[in-house]
PDB file of C-alpha atoms in Angstrom:
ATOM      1  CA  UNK A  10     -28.039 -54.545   1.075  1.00  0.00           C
ATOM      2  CA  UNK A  11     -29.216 -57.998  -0.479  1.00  0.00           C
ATOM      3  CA  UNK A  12     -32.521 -56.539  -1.756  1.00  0.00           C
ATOM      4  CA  UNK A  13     -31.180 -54.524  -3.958  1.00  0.00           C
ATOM      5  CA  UNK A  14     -28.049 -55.619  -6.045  1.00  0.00           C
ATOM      6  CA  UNK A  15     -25.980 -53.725  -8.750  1.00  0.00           C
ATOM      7  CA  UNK A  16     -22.902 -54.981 -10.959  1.00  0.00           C
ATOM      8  CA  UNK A  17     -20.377 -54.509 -11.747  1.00  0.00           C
ATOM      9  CA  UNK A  18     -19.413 -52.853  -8.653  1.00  0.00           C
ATOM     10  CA  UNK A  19     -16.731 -50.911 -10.061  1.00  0.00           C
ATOM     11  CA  UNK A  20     -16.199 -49.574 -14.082  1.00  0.00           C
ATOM     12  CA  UNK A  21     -13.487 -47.149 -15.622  1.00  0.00           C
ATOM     13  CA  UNK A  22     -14.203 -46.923 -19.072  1.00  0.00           C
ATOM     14  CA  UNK A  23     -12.552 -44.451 -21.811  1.00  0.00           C
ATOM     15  CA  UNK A  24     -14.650 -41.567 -23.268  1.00  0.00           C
ATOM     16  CA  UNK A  25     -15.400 -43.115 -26.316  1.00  0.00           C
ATOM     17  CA  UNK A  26     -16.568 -46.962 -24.598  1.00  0.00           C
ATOM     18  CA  UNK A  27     -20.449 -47.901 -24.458  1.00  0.00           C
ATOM     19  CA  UNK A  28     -21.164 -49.473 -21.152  1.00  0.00           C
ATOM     20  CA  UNK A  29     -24.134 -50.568 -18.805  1.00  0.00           C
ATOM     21  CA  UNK A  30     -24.882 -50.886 -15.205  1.00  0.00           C
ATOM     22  CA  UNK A  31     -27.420 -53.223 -14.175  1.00  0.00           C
ATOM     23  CA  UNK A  32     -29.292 -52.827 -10.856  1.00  0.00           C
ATOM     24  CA  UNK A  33     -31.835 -55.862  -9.747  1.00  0.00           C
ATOM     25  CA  UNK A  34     -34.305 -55.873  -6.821  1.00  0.00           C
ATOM     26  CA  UNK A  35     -35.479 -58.826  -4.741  1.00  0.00           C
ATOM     27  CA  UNK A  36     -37.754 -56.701  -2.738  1.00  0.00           C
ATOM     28  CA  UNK A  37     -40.901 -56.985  -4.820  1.00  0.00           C
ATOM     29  CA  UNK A  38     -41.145 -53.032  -5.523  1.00  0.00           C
ATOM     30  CA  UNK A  39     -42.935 -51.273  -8.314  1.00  0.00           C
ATOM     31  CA  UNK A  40     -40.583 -48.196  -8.355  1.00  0.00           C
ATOM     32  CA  UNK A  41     -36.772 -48.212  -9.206  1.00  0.00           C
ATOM     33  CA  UNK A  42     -34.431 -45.217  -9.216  1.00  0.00           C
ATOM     34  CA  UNK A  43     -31.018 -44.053 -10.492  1.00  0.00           C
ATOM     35  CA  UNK A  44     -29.010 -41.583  -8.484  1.00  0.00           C
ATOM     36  CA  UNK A  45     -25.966 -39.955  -9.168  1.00  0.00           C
ATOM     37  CA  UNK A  46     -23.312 -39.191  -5.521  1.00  0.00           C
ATOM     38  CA  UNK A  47     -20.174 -37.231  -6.530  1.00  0.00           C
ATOM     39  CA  UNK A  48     -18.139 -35.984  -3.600  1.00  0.00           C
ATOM     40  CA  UNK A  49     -18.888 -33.085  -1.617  1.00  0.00           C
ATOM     41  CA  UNK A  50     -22.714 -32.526  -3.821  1.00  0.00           C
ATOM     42  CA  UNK A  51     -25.948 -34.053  -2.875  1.00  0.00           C
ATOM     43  CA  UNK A  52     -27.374 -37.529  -4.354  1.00  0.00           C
ATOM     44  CA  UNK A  53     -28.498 -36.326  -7.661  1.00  0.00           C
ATOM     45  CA  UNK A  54     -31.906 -37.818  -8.770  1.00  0.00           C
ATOM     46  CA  UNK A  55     -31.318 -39.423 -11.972  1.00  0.00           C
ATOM     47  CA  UNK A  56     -34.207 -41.356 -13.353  1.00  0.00           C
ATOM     48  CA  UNK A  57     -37.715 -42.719 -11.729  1.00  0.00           C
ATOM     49  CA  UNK A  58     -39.489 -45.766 -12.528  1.00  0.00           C
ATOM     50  CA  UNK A  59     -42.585 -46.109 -11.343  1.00  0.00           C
ATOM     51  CA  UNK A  60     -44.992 -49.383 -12.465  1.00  0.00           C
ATOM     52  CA  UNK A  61     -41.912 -49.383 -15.559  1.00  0.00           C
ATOM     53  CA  UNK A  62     -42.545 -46.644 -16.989  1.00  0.00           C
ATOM     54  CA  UNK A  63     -40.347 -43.602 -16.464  1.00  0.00           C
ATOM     55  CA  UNK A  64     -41.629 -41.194 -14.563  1.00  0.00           C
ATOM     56  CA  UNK A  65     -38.772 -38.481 -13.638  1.00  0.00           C
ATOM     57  CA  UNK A  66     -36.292 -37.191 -15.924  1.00  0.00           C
ATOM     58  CA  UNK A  67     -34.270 -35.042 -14.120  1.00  0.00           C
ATOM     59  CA  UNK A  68     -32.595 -33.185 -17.808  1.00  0.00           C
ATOM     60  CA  UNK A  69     -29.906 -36.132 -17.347  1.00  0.00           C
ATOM     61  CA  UNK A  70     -27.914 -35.889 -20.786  1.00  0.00           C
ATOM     62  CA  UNK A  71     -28.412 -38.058 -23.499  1.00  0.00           C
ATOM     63  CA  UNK A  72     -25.763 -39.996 -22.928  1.00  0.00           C
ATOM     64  CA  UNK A  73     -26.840 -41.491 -20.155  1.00  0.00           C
ATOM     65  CA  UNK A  74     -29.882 -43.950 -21.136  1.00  0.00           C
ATOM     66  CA  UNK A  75     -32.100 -45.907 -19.052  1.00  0.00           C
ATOM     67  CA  UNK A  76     -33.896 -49.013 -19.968  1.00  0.00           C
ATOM     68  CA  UNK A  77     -36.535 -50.543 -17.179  1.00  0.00           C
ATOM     69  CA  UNK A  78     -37.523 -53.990 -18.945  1.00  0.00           C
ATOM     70  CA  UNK A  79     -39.761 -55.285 -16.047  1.00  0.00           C
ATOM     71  CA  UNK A  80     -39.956 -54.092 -11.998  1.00  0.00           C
ATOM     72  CA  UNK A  81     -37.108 -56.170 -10.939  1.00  0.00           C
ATOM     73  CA  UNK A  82     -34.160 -54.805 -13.360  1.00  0.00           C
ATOM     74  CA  UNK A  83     -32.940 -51.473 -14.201  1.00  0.00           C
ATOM     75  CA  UNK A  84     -30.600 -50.590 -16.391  1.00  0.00           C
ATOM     76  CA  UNK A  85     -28.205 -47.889 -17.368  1.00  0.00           C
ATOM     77  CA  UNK A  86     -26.608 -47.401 -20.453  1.00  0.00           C
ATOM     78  CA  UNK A  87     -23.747 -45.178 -20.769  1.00  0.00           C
ATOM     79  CA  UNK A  88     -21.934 -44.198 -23.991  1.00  0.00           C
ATOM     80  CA  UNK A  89     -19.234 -40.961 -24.757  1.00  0.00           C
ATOM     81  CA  UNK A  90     -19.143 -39.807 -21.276  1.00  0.00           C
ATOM     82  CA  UNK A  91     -17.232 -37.417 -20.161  1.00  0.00           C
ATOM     83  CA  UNK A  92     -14.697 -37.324 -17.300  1.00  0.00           C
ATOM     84  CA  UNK A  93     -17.128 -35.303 -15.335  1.00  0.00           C
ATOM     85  CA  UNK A  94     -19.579 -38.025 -15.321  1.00  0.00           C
ATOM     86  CA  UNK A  95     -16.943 -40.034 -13.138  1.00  0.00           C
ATOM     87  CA  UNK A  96     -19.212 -40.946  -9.688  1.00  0.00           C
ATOM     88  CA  UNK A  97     -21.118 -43.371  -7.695  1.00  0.00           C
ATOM     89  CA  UNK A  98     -24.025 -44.353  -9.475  1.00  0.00           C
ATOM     90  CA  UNK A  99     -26.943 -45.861  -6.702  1.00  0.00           C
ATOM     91  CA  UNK A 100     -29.672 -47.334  -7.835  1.00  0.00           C
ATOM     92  CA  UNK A 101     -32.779 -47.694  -5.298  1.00  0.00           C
ATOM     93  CA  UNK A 102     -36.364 -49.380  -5.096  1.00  0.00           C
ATOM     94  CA  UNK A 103     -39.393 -48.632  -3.333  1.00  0.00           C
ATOM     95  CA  UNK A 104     -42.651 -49.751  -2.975  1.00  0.00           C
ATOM     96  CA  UNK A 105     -45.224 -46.741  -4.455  1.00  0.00           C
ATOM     97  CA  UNK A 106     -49.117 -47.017  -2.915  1.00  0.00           C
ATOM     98  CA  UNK A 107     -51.545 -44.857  -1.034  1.00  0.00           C
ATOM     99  CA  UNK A 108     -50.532 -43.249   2.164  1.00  0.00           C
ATOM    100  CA  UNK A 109     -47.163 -42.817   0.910  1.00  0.00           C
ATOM    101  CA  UNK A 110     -44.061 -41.618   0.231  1.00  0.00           C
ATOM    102  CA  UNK A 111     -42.065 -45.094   1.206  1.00  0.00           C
ATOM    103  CA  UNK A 112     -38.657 -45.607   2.176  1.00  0.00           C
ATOM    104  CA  UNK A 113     -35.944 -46.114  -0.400  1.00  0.00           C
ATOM    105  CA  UNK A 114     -33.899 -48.979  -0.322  1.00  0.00           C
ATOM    106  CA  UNK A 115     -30.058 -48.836  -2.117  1.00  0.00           C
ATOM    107  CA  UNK A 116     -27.982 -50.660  -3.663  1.00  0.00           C
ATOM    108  CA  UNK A 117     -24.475 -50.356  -3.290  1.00  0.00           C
ATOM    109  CA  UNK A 118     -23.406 -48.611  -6.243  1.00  0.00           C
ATOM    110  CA  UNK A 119     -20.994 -48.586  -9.077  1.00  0.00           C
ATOM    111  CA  UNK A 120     -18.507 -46.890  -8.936  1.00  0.00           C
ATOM    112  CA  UNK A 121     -17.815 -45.178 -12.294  1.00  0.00           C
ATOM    113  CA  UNK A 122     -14.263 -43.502 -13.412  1.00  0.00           C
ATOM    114  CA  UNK A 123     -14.382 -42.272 -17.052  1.00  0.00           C
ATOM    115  CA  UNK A 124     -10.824 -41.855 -18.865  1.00  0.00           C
TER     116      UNK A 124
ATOM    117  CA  UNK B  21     -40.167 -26.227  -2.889  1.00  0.00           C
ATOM    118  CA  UNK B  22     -38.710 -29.072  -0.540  1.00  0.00           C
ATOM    119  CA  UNK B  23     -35.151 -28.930   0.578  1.00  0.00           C
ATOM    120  CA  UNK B  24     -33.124 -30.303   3.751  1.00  0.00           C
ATOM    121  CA  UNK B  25     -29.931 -28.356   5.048  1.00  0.00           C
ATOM    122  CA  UNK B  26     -27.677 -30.464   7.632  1.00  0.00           C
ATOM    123  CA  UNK B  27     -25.899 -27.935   9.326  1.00  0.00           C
ATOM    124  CA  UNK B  28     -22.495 -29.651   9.929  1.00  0.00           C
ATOM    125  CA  UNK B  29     -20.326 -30.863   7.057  1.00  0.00           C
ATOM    126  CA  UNK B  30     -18.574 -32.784   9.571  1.00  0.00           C
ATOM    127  CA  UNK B  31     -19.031 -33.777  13.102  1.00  0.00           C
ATOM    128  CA  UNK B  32     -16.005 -35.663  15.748  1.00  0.00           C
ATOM    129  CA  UNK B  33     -16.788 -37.130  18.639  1.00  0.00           C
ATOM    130  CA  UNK B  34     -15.341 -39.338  21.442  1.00  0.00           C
ATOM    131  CA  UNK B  35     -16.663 -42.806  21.675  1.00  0.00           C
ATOM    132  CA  UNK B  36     -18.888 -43.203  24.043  1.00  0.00           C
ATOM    133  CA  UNK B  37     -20.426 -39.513  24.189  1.00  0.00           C
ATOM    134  CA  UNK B  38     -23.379 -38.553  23.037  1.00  0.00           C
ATOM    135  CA  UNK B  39     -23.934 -38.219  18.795  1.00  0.00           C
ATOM    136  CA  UNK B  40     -25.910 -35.048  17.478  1.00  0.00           C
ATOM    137  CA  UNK B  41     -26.042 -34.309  13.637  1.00  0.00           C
ATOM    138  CA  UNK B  42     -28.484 -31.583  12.745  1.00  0.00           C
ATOM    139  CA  UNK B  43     -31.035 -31.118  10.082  1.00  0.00           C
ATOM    140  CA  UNK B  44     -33.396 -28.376   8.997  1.00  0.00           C
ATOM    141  CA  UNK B  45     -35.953 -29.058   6.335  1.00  0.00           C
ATOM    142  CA  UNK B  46     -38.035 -27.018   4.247  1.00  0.00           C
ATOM    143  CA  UNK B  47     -41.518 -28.287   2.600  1.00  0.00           C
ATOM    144  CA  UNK B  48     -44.748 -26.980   1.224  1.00  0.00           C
ATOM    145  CA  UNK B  49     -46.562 -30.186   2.556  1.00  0.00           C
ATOM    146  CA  UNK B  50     -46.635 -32.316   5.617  1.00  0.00           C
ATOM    147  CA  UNK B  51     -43.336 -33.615   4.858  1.00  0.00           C
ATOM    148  CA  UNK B  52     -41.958 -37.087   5.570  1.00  0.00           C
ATOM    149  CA  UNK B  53     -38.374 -37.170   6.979  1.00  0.00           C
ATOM    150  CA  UNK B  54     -35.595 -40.296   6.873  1.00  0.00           C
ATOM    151  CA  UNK B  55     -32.238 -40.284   8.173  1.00  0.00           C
ATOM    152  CA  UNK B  56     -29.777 -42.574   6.207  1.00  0.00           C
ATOM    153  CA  UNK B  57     -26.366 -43.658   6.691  1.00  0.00           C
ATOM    154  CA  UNK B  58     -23.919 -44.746   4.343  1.00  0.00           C
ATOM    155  CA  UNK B  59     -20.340 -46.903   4.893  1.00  0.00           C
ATOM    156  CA  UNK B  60     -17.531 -46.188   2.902  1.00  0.00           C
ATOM    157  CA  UNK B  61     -17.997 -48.126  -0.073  1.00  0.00           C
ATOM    158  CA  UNK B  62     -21.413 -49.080   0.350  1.00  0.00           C
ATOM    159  CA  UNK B  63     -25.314 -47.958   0.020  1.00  0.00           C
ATOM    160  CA  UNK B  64     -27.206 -46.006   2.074  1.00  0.00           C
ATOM    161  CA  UNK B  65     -29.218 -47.899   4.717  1.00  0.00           C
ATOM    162  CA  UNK B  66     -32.377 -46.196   6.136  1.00  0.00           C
ATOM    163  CA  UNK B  67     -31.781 -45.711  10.161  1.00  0.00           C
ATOM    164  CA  UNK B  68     -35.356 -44.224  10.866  1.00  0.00           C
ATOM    165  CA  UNK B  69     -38.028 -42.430   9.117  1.00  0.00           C
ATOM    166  CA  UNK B  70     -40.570 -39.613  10.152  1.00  0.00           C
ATOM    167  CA  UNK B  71     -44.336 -40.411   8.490  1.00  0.00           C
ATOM    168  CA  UNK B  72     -46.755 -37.634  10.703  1.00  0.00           C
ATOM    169  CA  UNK B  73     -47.111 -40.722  13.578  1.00  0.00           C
ATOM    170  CA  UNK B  74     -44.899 -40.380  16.294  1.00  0.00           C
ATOM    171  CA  UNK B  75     -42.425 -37.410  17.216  1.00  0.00           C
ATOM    172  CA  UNK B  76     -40.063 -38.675  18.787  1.00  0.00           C
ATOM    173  CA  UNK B  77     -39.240 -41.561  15.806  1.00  0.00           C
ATOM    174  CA  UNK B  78     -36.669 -44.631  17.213  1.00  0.00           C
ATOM    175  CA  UNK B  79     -34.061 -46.264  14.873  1.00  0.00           C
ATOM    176  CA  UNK B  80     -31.682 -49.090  14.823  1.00  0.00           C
ATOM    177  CA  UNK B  81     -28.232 -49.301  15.951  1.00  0.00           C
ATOM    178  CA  UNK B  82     -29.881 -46.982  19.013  1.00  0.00           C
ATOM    179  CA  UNK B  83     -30.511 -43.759  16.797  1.00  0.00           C
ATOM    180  CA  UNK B  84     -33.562 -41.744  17.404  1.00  0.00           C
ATOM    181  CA  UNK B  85     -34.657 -38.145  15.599  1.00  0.00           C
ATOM    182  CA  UNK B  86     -36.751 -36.086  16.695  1.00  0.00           C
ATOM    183  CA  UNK B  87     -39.568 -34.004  14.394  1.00  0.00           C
ATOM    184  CA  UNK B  88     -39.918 -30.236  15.716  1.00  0.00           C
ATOM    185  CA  UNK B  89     -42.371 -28.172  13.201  1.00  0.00           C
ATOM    186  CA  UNK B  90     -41.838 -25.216  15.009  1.00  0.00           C
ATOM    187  CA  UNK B  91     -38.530 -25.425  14.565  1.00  0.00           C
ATOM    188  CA  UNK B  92     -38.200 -27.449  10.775  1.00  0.00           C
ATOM    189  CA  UNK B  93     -35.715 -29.308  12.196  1.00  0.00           C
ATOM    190  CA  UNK B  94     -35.071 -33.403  12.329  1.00  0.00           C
ATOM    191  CA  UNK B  95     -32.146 -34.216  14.750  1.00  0.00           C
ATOM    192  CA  UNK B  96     -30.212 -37.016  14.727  1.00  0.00           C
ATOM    193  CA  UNK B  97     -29.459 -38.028  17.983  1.00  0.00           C
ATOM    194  CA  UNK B  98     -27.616 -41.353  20.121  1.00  0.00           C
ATOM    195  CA  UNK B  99     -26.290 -41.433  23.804  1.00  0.00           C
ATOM    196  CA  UNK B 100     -23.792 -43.175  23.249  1.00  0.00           C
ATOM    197  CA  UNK B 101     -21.443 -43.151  20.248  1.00  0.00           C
ATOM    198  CA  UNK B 102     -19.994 -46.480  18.714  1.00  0.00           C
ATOM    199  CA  UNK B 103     -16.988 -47.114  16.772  1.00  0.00           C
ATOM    200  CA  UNK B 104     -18.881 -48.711  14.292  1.00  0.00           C
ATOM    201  CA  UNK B 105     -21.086 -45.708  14.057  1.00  0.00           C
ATOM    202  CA  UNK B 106     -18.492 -43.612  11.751  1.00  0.00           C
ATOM    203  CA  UNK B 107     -20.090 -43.225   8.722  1.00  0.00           C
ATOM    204  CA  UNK B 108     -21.699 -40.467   6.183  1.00  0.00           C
ATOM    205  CA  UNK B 109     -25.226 -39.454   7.429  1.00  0.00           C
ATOM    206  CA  UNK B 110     -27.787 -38.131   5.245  1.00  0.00           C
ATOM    207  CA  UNK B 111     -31.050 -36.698   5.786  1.00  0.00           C
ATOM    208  CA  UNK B 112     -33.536 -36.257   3.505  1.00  0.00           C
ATOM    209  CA  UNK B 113     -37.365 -34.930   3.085  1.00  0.00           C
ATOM    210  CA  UNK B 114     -40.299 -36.101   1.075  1.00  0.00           C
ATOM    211  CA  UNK B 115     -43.562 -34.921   0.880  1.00  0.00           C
ATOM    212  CA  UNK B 116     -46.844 -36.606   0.021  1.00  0.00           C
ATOM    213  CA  UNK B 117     -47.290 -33.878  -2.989  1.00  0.00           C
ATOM    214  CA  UNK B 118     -44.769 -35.663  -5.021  1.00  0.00           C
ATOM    215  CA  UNK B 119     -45.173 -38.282  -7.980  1.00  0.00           C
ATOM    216  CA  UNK B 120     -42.282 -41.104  -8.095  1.00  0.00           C
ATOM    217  CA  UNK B 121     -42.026 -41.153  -4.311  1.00  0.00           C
ATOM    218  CA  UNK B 122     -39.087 -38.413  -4.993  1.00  0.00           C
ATOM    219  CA  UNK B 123     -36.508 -37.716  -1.993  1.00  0.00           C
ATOM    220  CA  UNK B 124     -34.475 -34.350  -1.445  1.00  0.00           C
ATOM    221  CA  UNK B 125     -31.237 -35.603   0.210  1.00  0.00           C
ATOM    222  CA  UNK B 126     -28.788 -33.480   2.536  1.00  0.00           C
ATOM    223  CA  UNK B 127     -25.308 -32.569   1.815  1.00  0.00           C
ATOM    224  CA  UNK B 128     -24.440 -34.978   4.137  1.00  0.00           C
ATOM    225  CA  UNK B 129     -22.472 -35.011   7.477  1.00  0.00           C
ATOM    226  CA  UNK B 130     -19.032 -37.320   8.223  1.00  0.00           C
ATOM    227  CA  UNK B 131     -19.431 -38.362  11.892  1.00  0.00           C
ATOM    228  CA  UNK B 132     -15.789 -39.296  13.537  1.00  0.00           C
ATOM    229  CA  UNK B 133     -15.541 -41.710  16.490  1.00  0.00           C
ATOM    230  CA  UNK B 134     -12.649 -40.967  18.116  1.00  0.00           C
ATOM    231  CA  UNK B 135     -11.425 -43.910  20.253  1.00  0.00           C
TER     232      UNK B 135
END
């Protein structure tokens, strides 16, 4: 779990708060993902990062934003959520090249409660 | 369209009995197949992966799956269940058709150890 680090490892935040979660990899990957887990529901792909520039945008609302300043970091700003969006939030990296697809690696989340 | 079905929400099991969660998979391509397995409160961790190589793939913690194309299936299997093995266990499909390395997970399945 080392290779891939979020913070803060837990966040409740009211409706109207702007947030971010921050996801770093020491793995040396060129892709980096955002997932959404909510109980009983598959991981929900969220965003893809591939090389930093997004590649996937799985119609995530607006108020969820990314940001993907280099390969190591990833980002994810929230603002006006909505108690729905309460979840884990995973972020993974991988490393993208011929021959592939390559295994994910995860972080081990945020968890995310929205008041 | 690629998509992965694990066929018990939860499985129980005795410790030291044999482990079987189940997992059918459907993909246009010659897929690529991971099992993953995920601690309360923490990320998911990659226990083996499928890549065309090998049927019969070997994992750690003595997990092994087994790829069956006449059958779409990818079964999770151990002789010998562990406390320690308890866990959510996800399996998930990729295919080398996709852009952004993109991974269709499972539902998921709660394995029980009883003592």
């Amino acid at each position: 779990e080392t290779g891939v680090t979020q913070t803060p490892r837990h966040l409740v935040m009211g409706m109207t708060n702007k947030k971010s979660l921050k996801c770093e990899q020491h793995l040396g990957h060129n892709a980096m993902y955002w997932y959404k887990q909510s109980a009983k529901k598959p991981l929900e792909l969220m965003f893809v990062y591939s090389l930093e520039e997004r590649v996937e945008n799985n119609s995530v609302p607006s108020r969820f934003s990314p940001e993907c300043p280099n390969s190591s970091h990833l980002f994810l700003h929230l603002h006006t959520l909505q108690p729905e969006d309460s979840a884990l939030y995973l972020c993974a990296s991988s490393q993208e090249m011929a021959g592939g697809p390559y295994e994910q690696y995860f972080g081990p989340g945020t968890r995310l409660t929205v008041t | 369209a690629q998509s992965v079905t694990q066929l018990d929400s939860h499985v129980s099991v005795s410790e030291g009995t044999p482990v079987l969660l189940r997992c059918n998979y459907s993909s246009s391509y010659s897929p690529s197949l991971f099992w993953y397995v995920q601690h309360p409160n923490k990320g998911l961790q990659l226990l083996l992966k499928y890549t065309s190589a090998a049927t019969l793939v070997k994992g750690i913690n003595g997990f092994e799956a087994e790829f069956k194309k006449s059958e779409t299936s990818f079964h999770l299997t151990k002789p010998s269940a562990h406390m320690s093995d308890a866990a959510e266990y996800f399996c998930v499909v990729s295919d080398s058709s996709n852009t952004g390395n993109q991974f269709y997970f499972g539902t998921g399945t709660s394995l029980t150890v009883i003592p």
